[in-house]
Coordinates of C-alpha atoms in Angstrom, one line a residue:
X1367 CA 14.7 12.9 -9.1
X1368 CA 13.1 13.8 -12.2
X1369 CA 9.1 14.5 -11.7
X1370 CA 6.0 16.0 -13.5
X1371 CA 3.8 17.4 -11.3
X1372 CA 0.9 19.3 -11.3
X1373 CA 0.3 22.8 -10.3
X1374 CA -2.7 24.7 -8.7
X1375 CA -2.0 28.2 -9.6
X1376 CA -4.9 30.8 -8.3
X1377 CA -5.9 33.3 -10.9
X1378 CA -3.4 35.9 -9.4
X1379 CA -0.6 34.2 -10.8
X1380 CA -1.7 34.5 -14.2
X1381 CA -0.2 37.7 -15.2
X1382 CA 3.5 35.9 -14.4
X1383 CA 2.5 31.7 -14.6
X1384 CA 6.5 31.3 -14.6
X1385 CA 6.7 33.1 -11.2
X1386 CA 3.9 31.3 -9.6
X1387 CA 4.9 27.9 -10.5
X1388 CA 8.4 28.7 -9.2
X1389 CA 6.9 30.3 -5.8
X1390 CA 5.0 26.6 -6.3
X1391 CA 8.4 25.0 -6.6
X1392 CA 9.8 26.7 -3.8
X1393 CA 7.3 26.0 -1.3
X1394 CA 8.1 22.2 -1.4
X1395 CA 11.7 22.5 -0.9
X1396 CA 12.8 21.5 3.2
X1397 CA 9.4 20.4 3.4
X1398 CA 9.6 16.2 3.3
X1399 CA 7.7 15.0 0.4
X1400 CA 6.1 11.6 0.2
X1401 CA 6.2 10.8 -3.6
X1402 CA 9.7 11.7 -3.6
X1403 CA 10.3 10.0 -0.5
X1404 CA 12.7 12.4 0.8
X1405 CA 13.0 16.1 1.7
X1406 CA 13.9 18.2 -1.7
X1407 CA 16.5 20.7 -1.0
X1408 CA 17.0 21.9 -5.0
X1409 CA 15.7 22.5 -8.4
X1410 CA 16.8 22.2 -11.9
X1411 CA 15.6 22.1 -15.5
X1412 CA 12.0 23.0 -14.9
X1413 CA 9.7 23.1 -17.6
X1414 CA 6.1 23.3 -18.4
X1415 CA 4.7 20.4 -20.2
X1416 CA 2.5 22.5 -22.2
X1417 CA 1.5 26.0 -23.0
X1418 CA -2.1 25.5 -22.5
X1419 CA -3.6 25.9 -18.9
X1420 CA -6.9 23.9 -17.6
X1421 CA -9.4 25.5 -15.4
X1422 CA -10.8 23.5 -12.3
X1423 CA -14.1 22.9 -12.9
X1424 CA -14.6 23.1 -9.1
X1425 CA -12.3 25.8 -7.8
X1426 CA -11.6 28.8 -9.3
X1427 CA -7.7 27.5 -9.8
X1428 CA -5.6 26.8 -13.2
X1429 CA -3.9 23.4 -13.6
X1430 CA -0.4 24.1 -15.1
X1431 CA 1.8 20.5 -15.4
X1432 CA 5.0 20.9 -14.9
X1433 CA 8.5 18.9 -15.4
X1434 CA 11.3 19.6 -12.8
X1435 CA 14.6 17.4 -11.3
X1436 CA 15.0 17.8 -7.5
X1437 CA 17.3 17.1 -5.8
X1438 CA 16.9 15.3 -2.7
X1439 CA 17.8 14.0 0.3
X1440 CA 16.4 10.5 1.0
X1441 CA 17.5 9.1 4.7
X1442 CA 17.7 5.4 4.6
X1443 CA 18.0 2.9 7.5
X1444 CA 21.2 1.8 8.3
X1445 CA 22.9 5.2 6.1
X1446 CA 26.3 6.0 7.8
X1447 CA 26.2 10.2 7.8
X1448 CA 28.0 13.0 9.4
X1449 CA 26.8 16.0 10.7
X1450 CA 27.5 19.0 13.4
X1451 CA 25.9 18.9 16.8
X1452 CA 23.4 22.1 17.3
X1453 CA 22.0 20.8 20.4
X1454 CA 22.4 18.6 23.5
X1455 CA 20.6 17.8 26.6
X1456 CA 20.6 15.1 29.4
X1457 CA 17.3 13.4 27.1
X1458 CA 18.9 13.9 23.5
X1459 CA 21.4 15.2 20.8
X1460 CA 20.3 17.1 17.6
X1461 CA 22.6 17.0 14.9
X1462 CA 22.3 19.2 11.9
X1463 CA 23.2 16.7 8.4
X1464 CA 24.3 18.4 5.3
X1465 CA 24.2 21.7 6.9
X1466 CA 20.0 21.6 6.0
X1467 CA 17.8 19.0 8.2
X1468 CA 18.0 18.3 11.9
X1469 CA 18.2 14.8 13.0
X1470 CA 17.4 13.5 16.9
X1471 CA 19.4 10.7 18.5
X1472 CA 17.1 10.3 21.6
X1473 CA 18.7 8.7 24.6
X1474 CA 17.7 5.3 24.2
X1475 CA 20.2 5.2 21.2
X1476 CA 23.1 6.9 22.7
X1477 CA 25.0 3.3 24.0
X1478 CA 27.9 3.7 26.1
X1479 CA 27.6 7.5 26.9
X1480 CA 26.9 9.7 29.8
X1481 CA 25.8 12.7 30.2
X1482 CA 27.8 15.3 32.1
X1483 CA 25.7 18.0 33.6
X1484 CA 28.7 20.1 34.5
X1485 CA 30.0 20.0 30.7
X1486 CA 27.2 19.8 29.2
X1487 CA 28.2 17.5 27.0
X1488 CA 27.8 13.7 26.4
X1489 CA 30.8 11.4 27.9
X1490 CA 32.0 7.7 26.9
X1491 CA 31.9 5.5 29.4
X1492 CA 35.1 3.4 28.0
X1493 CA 37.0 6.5 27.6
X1494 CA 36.4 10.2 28.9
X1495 CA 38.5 11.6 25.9
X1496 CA 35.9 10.8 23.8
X1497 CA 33.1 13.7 24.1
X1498 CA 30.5 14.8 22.4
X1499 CA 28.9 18.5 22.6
X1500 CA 27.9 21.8 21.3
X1501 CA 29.4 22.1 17.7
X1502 CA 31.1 18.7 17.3
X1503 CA 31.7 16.8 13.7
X1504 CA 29.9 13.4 14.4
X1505 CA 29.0 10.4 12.2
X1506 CA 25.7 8.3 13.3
X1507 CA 23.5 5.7 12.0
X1508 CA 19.9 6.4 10.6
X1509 CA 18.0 4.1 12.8
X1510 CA 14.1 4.8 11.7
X1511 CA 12.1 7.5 10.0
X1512 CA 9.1 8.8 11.2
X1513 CA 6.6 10.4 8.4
X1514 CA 4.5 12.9 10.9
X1515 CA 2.3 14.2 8.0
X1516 CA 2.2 18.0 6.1
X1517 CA 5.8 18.2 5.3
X1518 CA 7.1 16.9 8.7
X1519 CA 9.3 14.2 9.5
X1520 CA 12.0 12.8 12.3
X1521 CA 14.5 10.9 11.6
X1522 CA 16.0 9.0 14.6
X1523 CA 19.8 8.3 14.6
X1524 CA 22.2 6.4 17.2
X1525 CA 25.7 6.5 17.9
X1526 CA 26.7 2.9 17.6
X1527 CA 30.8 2.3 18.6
X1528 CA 30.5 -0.4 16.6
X1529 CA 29.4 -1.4 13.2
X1530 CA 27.1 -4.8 14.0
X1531 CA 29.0 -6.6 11.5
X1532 CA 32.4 -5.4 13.7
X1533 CA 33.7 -3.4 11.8
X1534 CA 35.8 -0.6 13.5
X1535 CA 36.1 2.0 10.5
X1536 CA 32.6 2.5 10.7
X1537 CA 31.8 4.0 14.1
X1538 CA 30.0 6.4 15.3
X1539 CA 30.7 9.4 18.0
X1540 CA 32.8 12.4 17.5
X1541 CA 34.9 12.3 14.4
X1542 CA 37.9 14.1 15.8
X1543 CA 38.4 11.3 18.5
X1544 CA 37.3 8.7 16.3
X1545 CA 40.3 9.8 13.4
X1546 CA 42.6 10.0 16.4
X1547 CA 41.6 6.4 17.9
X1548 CA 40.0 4.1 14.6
X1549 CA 41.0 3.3 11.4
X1550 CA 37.7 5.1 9.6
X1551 CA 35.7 4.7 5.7

């Protein structure tokens, strides 16, 4: 996503501008960010816009305007994705998607599982050989994104085992089982 953007540097920064407006830079990425509408995770081909610096007339802060291309990730409803299970519990299973942002499937969207206290690990009720725990590759569907404000947001997955259009090469649940037992994308 290519941007300008403007930069607040505090008079500190102006023996290096470069540095600050990369510490600047930096600070936004993980973070999510509303007018990119995702969550930068990289930088390229920044460049300032001009060589001339405007001082705020209220705050004793530089303006510095800045080109950069991020790149992003931008969770979509409905987005297929795969990811590694870092956490699971009797309420919910956190997934960790393109080895950066944590994603929730709460237990309302976990259809035809169980959970097994014993195992700790969630159980299909159609067929015990598919599980789902503690370090497993699993594909879900993003289900709703929730903007929580200052860099925060959830986004809420399910595990569907079926595609609502019925189609079997697009279900969700552990991806071991699921190359064993479906013909997947």
């Amino acid at each position: 996503i290519r941007s300008r953007i403007h930069i607040h540097l505090h008079p500190s920064s102006l023996l290096d501008i470069d540095l600050g407006i990369r510490e600047h830079i930096n600070s936004l990425l993980l973070a999510y960010n509303e007018s990119l509408d995702g969550i930068p995770i990289a930088y390229r081909d920044l460049s300032r816009v001009s060589n001339t610096l405007h001082v705020s007339p209220y705050f004793p802060l530089c303006d510095v305007c800045v080109d950069v291309t991020f790149t992003a990730v931008r969770p979509q409803k409905g987005m297929i994705l795969s990811g590694t299970v870092t956490e699971v519990s009797d309420t919910f299973i956190g997934i960790l998607v393109f080895n950066l942002v944590k994603w929730v499937v709460p237990i309302e969207r976990i259809e035809g599982f169980s959970y097994s206290v014993f195992q700790q690990k969630w159980k299909s009720k159609s067929d015990v050989a598919h599980t789902i725990g503690q370090g497993d590759a699993v594909r879900i569907r993003v289900e709703q994104i929730e903007n929580h404000g200052g860099g925060y947001m959830t986004v809420l997955a399910s595990l569907p085992l079926q595609d609502p259009n019925g189609d079997p090469s697009v279900a969700c649940g552990n991806l071991e089982y699921l190359k064993l037992n479906l013909p997947l994308k």
